[in-house]
């Protein structure tokens, strides 16, 4: 059993008012935990609550001191007109380019606004996933990815994540089932795992 | 068109001062554009011009008055980050109103007001040159230090916060730096020339550059070339520098748009 990275107890989170939880789980190094559930259940809100990105109304998130968290959020920052290359993007988070799929590795020198939505999504995902971190939080990582992208991501997660603890939020049950070592079901109103 | 004045030692100092600023302002502009805050440059410039006029009336160096007013603007911008463009618009209106009233009611402010609004950089002196050299000496390493944080704050807004780090102090350092450089440029080359050099070169560079680093270099180059051409034209045709600079840079945008569409 790997080191405990996160211990979540009775977590209720939201913005002006609570919108998600309660949620309870423990994440260990080497685990990939899936948060599954329907749209609107508050999965993304709970993911943000793990590092203090939203208001916590009840419960707590405990982690050893010095834990580095990397969070891949849903949605795109508008990068049109910003002359930033894929290589420069990876350098920002400290992510290496080794291991990228060939169809993306050969395009690293291009500006991000010259990439397709799927290529940009995979690159953003890679920049967060491979940033030096103990805990990686992925929010709907398969959005905008084609079958090849999802397959590459799933294969990579299956064989190369041992050093980290990963929490994945997804409404895609196939991805959750394929890559996660454990799944917590998040329903509107309650969550336990 | 007479170009004899170009070789007059009297105009060398203002030219070099403006050239230094024309290389620095586009760098500031690249980061303002990245953050969608280019309008803040105009607010800084208007505030600096009003501050410089108030300082003149109070018999205080205009450079100091402009810098203090821009510092206030930078702090307001940082504290009212959520208000965004609303805060910039309010600052612009307030500064413009105060500046014009001062020019209309105080004889001392009238000439200085025209210099600030028309961009008569021939009034720049040795203090402006020294300040511009110091600005380069400070801004170049500080921008290098801030580069990753500013890019991360835009591309991955959660990156620092998820690691328990607060990005706001570094963003505030950038705001203050931008305010100081734009204030210096405002009192040296005028409000609209300073704004044009913050806004236009990054617009062109962002269109053509193949990387962020190349974009910074191209923006600085466009700024310095555009400024030099505007300086020569305004001196040769005896026209105010500010409008000449603004029109020339806008012309560059139009030409580069045609070129860009054909590529």
mmCIF file of C-alpha atoms in Angstrom, chain B residues 43-55 61-77 91 95 175-176 179-180 182-184 186-187:
data_model
loop_
_atom_site.group_PDB
_atom_site.id
_atom_site.type_symbol
_atom_site.label_atom_id
_atom_site.label_comp_id
_atom_site.label_asym_id
_atom_site.label_seq_id
_atom_site.Cartn_x
_atom_site.Cartn_y
_atom_site.Cartn_z
ATOM 1 C CA UNK B 43 -5.616 54.400 -18.082
ATOM 2 C CA UNK B 44 -2.022 54.478 -16.787
ATOM 3 C CA UNK B 45 -1.046 57.030 -19.434
ATOM 4 C CA UNK B 46 -4.032 59.305 -18.733
ATOM 5 C CA UNK B 47 -3.447 59.113 -15.000
ATOM 6 C CA UNK B 48 0.250 59.853 -15.472
ATOM 7 C CA UNK B 49 -0.521 62.902 -17.617
ATOM 8 C CA UNK B 50 -2.949 64.271 -15.030
ATOM 9 C CA UNK B 51 -0.425 63.619 -12.267
ATOM 10 C CA UNK B 52 2.310 65.355 -14.237
ATOM 11 C CA UNK B 53 0.126 68.430 -14.756
ATOM 12 C CA UNK B 54 -0.812 68.604 -11.086
ATOM 13 C CA UNK B 55 2.870 68.293 -10.196
ATOM 14 C CA UNK B 61 8.952 67.620 -11.099
ATOM 15 C CA UNK B 62 6.410 66.373 -13.655
ATOM 16 C CA UNK B 63 8.171 63.008 -13.831
ATOM 17 C CA UNK B 64 7.530 62.503 -10.122
ATOM 18 C CA UNK B 65 3.881 63.548 -10.386
ATOM 19 C CA UNK B 66 3.312 61.241 -13.347
ATOM 20 C CA UNK B 67 4.976 58.320 -11.607
ATOM 21 C CA UNK B 68 2.954 58.796 -8.414
ATOM 22 C CA UNK B 69 -0.319 59.017 -10.330
ATOM 23 C CA UNK B 70 0.553 55.879 -12.306
ATOM 24 C CA UNK B 71 1.446 54.119 -9.065
ATOM 25 C CA UNK B 72 -2.005 54.963 -7.722
ATOM 26 C CA UNK B 73 -3.509 53.654 -10.976
ATOM 27 C CA UNK B 74 -1.527 50.404 -10.674
ATOM 28 C CA UNK B 75 -2.705 49.918 -7.100
ATOM 29 C CA UNK B 76 -6.316 50.656 -8.038
ATOM 30 C CA UNK B 77 -6.018 48.177 -10.914
ATOM 31 C CA UNK B 91 -9.646 56.110 -14.254
ATOM 32 C CA UNK B 95 -7.795 61.682 -15.326
ATOM 33 C CA UNK B 175 1.195 46.279 -12.508
ATOM 34 C CA UNK B 176 3.521 48.662 -10.687
ATOM 35 C CA UNK B 179 2.551 51.851 -14.429
ATOM 36 C CA UNK B 180 6.040 53.282 -13.869
ATOM 37 C CA UNK B 182 4.090 54.014 -18.997
ATOM 38 C CA UNK B 183 4.254 57.073 -16.722
ATOM 39 C CA UNK B 184 7.827 57.723 -17.790
ATOM 40 C CA UNK B 186 3.839 59.581 -21.029
ATOM 41 C CA UNK B 187 5.871 62.499 -19.694
#
